[in-house]
Coordinates of C-alpha atoms and ligand atoms in Angstrom, one line a residue:
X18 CA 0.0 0.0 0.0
X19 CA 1.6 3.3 -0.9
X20 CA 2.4 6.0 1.4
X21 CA 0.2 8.7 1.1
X22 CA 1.1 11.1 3.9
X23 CA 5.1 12.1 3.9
X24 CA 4.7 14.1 7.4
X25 CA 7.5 15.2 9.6
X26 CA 6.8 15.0 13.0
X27 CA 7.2 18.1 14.9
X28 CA 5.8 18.2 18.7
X29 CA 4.9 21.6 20.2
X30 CA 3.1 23.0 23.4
X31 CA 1.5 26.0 22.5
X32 CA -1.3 27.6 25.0
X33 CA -1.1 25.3 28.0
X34 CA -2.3 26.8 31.0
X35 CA -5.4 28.9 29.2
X36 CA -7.4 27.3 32.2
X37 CA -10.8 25.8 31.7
X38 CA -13.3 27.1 28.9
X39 CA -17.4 26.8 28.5
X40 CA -17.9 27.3 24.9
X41 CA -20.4 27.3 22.4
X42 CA -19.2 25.0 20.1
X43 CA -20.7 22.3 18.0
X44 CA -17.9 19.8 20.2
X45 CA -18.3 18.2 23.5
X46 CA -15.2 19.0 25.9
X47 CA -13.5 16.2 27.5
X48 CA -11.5 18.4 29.9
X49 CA -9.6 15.3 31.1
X50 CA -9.2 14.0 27.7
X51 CA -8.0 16.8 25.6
X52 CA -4.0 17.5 26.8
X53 CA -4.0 13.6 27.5
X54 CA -0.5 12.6 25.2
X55 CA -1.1 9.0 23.5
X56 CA 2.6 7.5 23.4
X57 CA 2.6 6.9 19.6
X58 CA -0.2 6.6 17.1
X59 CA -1.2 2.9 16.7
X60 CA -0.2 2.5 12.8
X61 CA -2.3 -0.4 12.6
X62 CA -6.0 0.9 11.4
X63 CA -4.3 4.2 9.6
X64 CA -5.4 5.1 6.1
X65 CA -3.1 5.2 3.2
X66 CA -5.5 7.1 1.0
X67 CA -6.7 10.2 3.0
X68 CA -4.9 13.0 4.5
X69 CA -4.7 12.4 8.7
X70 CA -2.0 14.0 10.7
X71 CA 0.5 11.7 12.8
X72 CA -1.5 11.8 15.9
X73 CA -3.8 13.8 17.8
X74 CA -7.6 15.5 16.9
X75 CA -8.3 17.0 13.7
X76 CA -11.9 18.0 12.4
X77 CA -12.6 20.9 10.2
X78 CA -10.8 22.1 6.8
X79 CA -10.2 25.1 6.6
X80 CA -8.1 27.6 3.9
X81 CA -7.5 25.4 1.1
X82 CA -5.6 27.3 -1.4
X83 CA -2.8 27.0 -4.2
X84 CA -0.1 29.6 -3.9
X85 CA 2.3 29.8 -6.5
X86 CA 1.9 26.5 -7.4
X87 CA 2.0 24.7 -4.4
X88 CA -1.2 23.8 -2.3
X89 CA -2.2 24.4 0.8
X90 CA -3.9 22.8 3.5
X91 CA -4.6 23.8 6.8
X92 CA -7.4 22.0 9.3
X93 CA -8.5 22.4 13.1
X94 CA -6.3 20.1 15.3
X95 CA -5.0 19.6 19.0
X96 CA -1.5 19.7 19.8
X97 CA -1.9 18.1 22.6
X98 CA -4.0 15.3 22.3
X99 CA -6.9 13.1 20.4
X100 CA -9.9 14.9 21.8
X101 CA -10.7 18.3 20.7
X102 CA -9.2 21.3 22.9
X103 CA -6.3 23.7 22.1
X104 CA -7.1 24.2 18.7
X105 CA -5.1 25.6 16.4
X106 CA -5.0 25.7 12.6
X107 CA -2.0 23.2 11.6
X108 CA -0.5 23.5 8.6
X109 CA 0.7 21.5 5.3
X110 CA 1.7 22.1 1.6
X111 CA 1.6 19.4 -1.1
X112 CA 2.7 19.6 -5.0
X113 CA -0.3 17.1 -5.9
X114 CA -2.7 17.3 -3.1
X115 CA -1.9 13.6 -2.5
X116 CA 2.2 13.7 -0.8
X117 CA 2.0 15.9 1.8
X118 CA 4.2 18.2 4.1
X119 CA 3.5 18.7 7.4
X120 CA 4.7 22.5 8.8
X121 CA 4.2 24.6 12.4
X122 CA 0.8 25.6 13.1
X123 CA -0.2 28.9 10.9
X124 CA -2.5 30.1 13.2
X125 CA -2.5 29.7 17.4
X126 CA -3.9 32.1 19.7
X127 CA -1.9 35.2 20.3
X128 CA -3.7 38.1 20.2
X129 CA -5.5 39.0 23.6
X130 CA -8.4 41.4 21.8
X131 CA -9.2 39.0 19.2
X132 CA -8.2 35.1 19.7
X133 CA -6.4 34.3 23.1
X134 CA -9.5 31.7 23.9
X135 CA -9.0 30.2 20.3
X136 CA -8.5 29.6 16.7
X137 CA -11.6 28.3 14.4
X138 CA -12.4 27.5 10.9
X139 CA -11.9 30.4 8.0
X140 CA -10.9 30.1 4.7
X141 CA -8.7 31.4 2.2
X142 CA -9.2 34.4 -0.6
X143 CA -6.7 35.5 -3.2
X144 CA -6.5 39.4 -3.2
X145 CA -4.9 40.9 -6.2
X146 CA -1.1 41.0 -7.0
X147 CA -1.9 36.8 -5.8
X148 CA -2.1 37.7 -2.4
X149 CA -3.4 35.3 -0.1
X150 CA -5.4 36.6 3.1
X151 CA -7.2 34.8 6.1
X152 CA -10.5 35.6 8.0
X153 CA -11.0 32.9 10.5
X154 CA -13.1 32.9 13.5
X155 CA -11.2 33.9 16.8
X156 CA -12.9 33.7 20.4
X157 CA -11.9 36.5 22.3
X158 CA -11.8 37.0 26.2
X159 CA -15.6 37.3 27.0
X160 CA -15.3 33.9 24.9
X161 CA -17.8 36.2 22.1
X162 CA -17.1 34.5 18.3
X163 CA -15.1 37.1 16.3
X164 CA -13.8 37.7 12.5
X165 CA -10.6 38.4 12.2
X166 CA -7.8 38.6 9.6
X167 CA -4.4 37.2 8.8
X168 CA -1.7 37.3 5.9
X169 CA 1.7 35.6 5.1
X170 CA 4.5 37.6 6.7
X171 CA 7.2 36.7 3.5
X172 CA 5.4 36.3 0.1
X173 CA 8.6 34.8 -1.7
X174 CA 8.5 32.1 0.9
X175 CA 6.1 29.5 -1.2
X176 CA 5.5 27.5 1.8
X177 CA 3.7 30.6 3.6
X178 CA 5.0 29.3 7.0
X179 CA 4.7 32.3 9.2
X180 CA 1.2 34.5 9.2
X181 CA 0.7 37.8 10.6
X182 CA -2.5 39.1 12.2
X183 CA -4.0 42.7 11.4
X184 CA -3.7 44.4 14.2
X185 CA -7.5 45.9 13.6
X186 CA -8.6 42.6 14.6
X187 CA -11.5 41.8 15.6
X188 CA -12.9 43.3 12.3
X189 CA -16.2 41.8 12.7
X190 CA -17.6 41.3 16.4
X191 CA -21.3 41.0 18.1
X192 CA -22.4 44.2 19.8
X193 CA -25.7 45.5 21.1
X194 CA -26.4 47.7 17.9
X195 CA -26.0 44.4 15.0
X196 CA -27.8 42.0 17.7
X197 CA -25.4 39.3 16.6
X198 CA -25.6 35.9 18.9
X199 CA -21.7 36.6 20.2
X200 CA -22.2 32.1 20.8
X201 CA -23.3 31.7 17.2
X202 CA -21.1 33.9 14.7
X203 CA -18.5 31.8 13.0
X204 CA -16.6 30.4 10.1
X205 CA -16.3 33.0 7.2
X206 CA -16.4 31.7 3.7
X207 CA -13.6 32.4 1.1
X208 CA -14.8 36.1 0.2
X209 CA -15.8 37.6 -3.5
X210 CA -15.7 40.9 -5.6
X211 CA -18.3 42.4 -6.9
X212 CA -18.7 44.9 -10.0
X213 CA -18.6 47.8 -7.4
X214 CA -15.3 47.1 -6.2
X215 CA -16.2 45.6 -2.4
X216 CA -15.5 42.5 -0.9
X217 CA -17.9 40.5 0.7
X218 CA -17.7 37.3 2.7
X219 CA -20.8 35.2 4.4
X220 CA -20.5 34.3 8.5
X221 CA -22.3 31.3 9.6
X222 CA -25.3 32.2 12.2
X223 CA -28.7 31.8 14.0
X224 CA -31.7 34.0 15.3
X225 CA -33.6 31.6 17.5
X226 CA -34.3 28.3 15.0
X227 CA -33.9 30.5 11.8
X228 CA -30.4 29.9 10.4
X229 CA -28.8 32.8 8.5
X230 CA -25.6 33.2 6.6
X231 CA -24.8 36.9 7.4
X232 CA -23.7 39.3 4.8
X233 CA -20.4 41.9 5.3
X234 CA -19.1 44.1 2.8
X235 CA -15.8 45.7 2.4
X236 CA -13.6 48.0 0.1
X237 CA -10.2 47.3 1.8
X238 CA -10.8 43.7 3.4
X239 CA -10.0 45.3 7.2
X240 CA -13.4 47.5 7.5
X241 CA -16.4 45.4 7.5
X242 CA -19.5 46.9 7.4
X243 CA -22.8 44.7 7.8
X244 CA -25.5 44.2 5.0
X245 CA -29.1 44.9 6.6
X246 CA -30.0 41.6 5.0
X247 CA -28.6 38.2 5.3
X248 CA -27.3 36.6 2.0
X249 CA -29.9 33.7 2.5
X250 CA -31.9 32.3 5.5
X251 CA -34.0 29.8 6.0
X252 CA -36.4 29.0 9.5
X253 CA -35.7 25.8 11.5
X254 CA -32.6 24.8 10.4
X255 CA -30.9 25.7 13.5
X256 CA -26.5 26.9 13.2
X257 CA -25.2 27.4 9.9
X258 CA -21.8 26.5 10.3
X259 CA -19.3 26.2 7.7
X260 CA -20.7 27.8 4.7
X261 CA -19.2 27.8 1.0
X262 CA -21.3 30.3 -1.6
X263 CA -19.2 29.3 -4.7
X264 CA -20.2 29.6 -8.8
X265 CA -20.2 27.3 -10.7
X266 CA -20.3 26.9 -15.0
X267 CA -23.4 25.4 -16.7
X268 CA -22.4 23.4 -19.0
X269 CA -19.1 23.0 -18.1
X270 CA -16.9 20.9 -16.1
X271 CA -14.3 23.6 -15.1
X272 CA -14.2 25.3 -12.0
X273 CA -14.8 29.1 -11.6
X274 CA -13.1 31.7 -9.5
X275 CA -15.0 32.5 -6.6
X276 CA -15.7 36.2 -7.7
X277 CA -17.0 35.2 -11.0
X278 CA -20.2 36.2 -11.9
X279 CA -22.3 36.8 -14.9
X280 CA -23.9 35.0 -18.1
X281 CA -23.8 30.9 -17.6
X282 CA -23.5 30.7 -13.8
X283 CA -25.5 29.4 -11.0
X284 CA -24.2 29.5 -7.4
X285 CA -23.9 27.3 -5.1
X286 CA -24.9 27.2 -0.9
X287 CA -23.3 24.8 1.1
X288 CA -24.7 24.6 4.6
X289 CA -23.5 22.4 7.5
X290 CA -26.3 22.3 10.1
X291 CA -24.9 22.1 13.5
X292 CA -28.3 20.1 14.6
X293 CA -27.7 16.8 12.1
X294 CA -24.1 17.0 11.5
X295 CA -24.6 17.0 7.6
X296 CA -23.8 19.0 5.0
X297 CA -26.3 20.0 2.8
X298 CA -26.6 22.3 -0.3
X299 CA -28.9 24.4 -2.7
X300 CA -28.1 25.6 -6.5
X301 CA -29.6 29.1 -6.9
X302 CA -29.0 32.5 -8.3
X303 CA -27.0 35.4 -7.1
X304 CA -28.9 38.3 -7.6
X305 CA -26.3 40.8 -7.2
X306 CA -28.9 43.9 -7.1
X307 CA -30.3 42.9 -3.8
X308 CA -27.2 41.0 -2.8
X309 CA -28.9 37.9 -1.7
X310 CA -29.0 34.5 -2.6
X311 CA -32.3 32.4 -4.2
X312 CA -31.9 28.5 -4.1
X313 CA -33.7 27.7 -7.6
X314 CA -37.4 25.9 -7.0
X315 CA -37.3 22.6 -5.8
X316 CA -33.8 23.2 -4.7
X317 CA -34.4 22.7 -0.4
X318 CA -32.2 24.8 1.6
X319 CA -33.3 22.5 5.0
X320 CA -32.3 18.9 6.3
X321 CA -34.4 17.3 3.8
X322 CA -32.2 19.1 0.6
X323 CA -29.3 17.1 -1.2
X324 CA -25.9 16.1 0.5
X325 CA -22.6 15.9 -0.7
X326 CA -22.3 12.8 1.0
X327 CA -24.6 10.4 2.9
X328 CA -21.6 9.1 5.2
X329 CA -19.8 11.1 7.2
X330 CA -18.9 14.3 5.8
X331 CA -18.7 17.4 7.3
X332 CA -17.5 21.4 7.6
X333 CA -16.7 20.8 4.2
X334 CA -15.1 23.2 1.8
X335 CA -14.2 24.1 -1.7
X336 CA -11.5 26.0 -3.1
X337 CA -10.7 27.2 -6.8
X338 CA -7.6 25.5 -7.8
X339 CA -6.2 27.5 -10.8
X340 CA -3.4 25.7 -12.2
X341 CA -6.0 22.8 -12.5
X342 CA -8.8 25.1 -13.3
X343 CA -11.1 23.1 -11.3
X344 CA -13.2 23.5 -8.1
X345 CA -12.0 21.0 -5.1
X346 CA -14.1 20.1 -2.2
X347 CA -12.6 19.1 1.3
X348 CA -14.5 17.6 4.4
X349 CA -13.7 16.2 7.6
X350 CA -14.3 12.4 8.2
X351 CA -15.4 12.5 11.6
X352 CA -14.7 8.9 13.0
X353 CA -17.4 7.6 15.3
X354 CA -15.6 5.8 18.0
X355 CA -16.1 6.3 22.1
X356 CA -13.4 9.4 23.2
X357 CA -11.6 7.0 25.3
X358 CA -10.8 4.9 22.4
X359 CA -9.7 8.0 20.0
X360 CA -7.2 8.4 22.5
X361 CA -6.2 4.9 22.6
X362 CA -5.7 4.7 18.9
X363 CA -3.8 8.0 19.2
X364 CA -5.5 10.6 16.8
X365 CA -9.3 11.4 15.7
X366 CA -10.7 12.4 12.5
X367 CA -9.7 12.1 8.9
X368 CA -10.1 14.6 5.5
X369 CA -12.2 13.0 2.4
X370 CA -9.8 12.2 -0.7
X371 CA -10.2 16.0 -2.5
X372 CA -12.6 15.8 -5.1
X373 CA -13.4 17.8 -7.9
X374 CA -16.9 19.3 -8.1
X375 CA -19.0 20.4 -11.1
X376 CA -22.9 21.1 -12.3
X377 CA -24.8 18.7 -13.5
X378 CA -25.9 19.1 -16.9
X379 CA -29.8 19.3 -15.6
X380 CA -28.9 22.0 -13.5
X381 CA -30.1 20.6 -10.6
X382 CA -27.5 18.7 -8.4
X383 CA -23.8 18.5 -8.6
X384 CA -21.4 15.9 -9.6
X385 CA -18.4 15.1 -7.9
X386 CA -15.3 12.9 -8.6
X387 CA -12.1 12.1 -6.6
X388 CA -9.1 14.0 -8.0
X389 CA -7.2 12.0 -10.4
X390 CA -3.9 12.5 -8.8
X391 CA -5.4 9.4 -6.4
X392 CA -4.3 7.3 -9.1
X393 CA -0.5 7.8 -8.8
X394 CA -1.1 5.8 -5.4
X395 CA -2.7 2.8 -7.6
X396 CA -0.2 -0.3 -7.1
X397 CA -0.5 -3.7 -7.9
X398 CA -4.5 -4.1 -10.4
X399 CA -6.6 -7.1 -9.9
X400 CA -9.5 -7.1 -12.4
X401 CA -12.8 -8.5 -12.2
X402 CA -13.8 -9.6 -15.8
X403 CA -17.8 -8.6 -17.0
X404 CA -20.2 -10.3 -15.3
X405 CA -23.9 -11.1 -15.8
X406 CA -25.1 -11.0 -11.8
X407 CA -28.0 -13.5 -11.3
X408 CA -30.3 -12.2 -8.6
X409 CA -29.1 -13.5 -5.2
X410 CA -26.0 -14.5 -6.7
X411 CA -22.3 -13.4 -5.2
X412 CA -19.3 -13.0 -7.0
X413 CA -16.1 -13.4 -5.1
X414 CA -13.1 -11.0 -6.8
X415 CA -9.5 -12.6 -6.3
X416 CA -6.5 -11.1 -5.4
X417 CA -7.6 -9.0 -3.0
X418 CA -6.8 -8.8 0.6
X419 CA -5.9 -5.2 1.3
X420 CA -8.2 -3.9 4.3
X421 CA -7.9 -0.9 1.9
X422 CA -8.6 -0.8 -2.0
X423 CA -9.3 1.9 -4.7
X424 CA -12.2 0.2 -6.3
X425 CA -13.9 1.5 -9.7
X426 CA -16.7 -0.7 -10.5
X427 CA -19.8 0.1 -12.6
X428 CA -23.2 -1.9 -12.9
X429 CA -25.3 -2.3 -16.2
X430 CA -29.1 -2.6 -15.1
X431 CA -31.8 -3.7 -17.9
X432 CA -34.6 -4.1 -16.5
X433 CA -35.7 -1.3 -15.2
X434 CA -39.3 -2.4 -15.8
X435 CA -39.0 -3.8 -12.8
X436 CA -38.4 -1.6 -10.6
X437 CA -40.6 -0.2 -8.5
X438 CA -42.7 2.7 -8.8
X439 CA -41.8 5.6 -7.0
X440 CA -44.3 6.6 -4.7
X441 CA -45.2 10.4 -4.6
X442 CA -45.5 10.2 -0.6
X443 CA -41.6 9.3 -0.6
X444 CA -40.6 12.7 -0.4
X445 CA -37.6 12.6 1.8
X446 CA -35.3 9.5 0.2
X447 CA -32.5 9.6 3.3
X448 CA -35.7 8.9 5.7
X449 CA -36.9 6.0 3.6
X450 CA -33.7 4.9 3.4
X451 CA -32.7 5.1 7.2
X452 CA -36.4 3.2 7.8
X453 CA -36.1 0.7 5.5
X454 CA -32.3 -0.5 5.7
X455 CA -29.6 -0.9 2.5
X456 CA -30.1 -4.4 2.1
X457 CA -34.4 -4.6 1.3
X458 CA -34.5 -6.3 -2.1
X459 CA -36.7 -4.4 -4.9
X460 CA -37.4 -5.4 -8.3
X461 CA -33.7 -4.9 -9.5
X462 CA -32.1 -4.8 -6.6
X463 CA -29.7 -4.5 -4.1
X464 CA -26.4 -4.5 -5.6
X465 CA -22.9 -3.6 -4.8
X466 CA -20.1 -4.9 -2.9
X467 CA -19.5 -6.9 0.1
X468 CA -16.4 -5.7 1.8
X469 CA -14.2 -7.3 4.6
X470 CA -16.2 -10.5 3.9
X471 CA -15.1 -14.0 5.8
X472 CA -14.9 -17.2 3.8
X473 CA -18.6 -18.3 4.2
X474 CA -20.1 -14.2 4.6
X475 CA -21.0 -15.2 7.9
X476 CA -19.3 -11.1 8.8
X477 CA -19.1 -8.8 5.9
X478 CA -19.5 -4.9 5.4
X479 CA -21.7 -3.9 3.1
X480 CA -21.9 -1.2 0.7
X481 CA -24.9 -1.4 -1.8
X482 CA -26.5 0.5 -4.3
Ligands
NAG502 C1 11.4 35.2 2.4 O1 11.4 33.9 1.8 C2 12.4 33.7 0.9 C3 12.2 32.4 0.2 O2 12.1 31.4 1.1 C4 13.8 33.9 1.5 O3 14.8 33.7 0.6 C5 13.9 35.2 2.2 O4 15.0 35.3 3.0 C6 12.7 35.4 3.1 N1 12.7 36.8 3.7 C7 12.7 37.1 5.0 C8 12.7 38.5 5.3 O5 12.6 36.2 5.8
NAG503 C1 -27.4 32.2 21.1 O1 -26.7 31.0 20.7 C2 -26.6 30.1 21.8 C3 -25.7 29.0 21.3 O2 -26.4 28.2 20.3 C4 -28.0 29.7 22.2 O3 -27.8 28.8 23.4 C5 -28.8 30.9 22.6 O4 -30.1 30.5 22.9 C6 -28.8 31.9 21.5 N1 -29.5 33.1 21.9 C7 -30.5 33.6 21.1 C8 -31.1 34.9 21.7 O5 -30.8 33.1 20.1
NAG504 C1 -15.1 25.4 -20.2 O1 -14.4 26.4 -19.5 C2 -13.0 26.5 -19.8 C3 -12.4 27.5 -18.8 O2 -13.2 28.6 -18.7 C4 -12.8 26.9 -21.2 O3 -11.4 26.9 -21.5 C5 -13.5 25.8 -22.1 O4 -13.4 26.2 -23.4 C6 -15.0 25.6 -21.7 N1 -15.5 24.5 -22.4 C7 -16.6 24.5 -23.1 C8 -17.1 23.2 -23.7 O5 -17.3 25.5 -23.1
NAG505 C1 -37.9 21.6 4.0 O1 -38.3 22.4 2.9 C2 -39.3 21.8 2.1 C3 -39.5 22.6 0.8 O2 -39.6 24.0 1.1 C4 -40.6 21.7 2.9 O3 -41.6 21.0 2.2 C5 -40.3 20.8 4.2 O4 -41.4 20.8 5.0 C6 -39.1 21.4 4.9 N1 -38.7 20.5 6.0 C7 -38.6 20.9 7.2 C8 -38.1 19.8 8.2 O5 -38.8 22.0 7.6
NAG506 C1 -18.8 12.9 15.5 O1 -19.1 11.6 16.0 C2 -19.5 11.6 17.4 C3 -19.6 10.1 17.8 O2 -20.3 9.4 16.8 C4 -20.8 12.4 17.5 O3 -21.2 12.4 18.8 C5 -20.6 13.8 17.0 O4 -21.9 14.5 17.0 C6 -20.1 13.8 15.6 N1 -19.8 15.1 15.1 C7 -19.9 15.4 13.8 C8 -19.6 16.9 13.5 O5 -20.2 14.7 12.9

């Protein structure tokens, strides 16, 4: 199995002794858990495929970017242990977004005003003269959610190690006057330009059950003035956390820039809701007159809308990759196992293999395809010939004994005839779904793969279509 990760190990013991905090955060605390040092990382269940550091907690991505034609990835991780605590935004560059580099943390708390209680997710924007900038959520000493901004202290250093905070931080903060919830404010998206010169980025929010992605505009990307309306909200959704607004081409497979705008463009509104721990997202229209955002009819901005992915997949996030001149979409694997035995295994969370993202021709939903650099890991093929598959049947495929595979398989169906009828009262598939289990044969199916199988499938995993 190739080695996907090339990290260099570097320990480091920033902000101990920041005493106990109660946050508002989508994470439970495990104050004994969280500074608790595992001795190594037990290699034995790591992946080969996706991106994980060498130990400890990571969740969310966050500024995914390509400078000078290196990328970069930065993500929310623990120092000091495999719970989630400390945070900080860790730092790695890559040449293929596969081989990675692992540096110092970019981002730690530092600044008293703005982020001594903590560094969360933010993302990346290019400003003119290729000029990458920052605005990440800090949580300042009344533990209130705050935007602030940081940019690379040495441009000709490709690998952007150290970052340098505006001193005007906060530049966007809850006060009496906006009514902001100071416990709900967080994760600015990559920000655009519009035809009138300003800047303006979306922050995650809530009023009561109504989530809201709040709207700031600027003309120098320090002063931040608030739009009276949201760019889109929508009632009982709950926290938006984690938005992405993005365009993207009809017709066309290739990225866009985030600022683009115009003829042959819809936009996209990616929403992770805090109260299901899913990522969901609308295609719309930007209507840059009003500066708000319309998810196109039958698109559903709520927890019945489509997903990027119906595992676990979350506080994802795009970025444009220009050299490639494609759109690539990061989330955070959140593993489900007890806290005690993150820490036994030594780290918690991996990211998604980076795929590239593009409109469906219909319009309607997106497609989405793992980068082809994955396939420079591909070693040693085994290759199931064409198969007819008799109902019931199982077809063993040699070779194989990896616990991990890159698998590309696809299934001809030919009777659709038989399928059933879609019932008009199914409106909400993922419900059906949950109810009525994967393996519930229909007319044409199940099909798909059992994984991890024993010799007589008395154990298997199961991943059908
Ligand atoms: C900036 O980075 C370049 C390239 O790594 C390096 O040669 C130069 O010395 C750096 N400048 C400063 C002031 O550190
Ligand atoms: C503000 O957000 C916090 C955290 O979700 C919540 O507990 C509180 O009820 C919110 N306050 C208002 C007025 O919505
Ligand atoms: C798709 O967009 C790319 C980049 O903008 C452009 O070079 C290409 O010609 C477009 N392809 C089609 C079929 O329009
Ligand atoms: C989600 O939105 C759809 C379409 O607007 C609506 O029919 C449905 O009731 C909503 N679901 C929830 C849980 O609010
Ligand atoms: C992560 O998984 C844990 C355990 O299954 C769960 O309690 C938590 O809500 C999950 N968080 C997210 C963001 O998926």
């Amino acid at each position: 199995m190739a080695n996907s990760c090339l990290w260099l190990i570097c320990l480091f013991s920033l902000m101990l002794g920041h005493g106990v905090l109660q946050l508002e955060a989508s994470h439970i605390v495990y104050d004994n858990l969280k500074t608790l040092q595992p001795a190594t990382a037990n290699p034995t269940y790591r992946t080969s495929y996706h991106f994980q550091p060498p130990k400890n907690w990571m969740n969310d991505p966050n500024g995914p970017m390509i400078y000078k034609g290196l990328y970069h990835f930065f993500y929310q991780y623990n120092p000091n242990g495999a719970a989630w605590g400390n945070i900080v935004w860790a730092h790695s560059t890559s040449k293929d977004l596969i081989n990675w580099v692992s540096h110092d943390p970019a981002i730690y708390p530092s600044q008293e005003a703005a982020d001594i209680n903590g560094c969360w997710s933010g993302s990346a924007t290019i400003l003119p003269g290729d000029k990458p900038a920052f605005l990440y959520t800090g949580i300042d000493p009344k533990n209130s959610q705050v935007q602030n901004l940081a940019m690379p202290k040495n441009l000709s250093d490709p690998h952007l190690i150290e970052w340098v905070k505006s001193p005007n931080n906060p530049l966007m903060a809850p006060t009496t006057v906006n009514k902001i919830n100071a416990s709900s404010f967080r994760d600015p998206t990559t920000a655009w330009i519009g035809p009138d010169g300003r800047w303006r980025v979306i922050i995650g929010s809530k009023i009561n059950r109504r989530g809201l992605a709040i709207l700031y505009r600027s003309k120098d990307f320090v002063h931040w003035i608030k739009a009276k309306h949201p760019l889109h909200s929508a009632k009982d959704t709950g926290m938006w956390e984690c938005p992405d607004f993005f365009p993207v081409s009809i017709n066309n497979q290739s990225g866009l820039d985030t600022s683009m705008i115009g003829l042959g463009i819809k936009h996209v509104l990616k929403l992770s809701l805090d109260d299901t721990k899913h990522d969901y997202y609308t295609v719309g229209t930007y209507n840059l007159v009003k500066d708000i955002y319309i998810p196109d009819k039958g698109s559903v901005d709520n927890d019945s809308g489509l997903r990027y992915d119906y595992g676990k997949f979350y506080a994802s996030k795009t970025f444009y990759d220009s050299a490639k001149k494609r759109r690539v979409l990061w989330g955070w694997i959140n593993e489900s196992l007890s806290e005690t035995d993150f820490v036994k295994q030594g780290w918690a969370g991996v990211q998604a293999i980076p795929r590239s993202l593009w409109l469906d021709r219909s319009g309607k939903q997106l497609l989405q395809w793992p980068i082809v650099e994955i396939e420079s890991l591909r070693q040693k093929q085994v290759k199931l010939p064409s198969t007819v598959l008799k109902k019931g049947s199982v077809q063993e495929v040699l070779g194989v004994t990896a616990a991990q595979a890159d698998v590309e398989i696809s299934f001809e169906v030919k009777e659709f005839d038989k399928a059933e009828v879609l019932d008009p009262s199914w409106t909400n598939p993922q419900l059906l779904c949950s109810r009525k289990g994967a393996s519930v044969k229909g007319g044409v199916g199940p099909f798909g793969l059992l994984v991890l199988a024993s010799k007589h499938l008395q154990e298997y995993t199961c991943s059908f279509l």
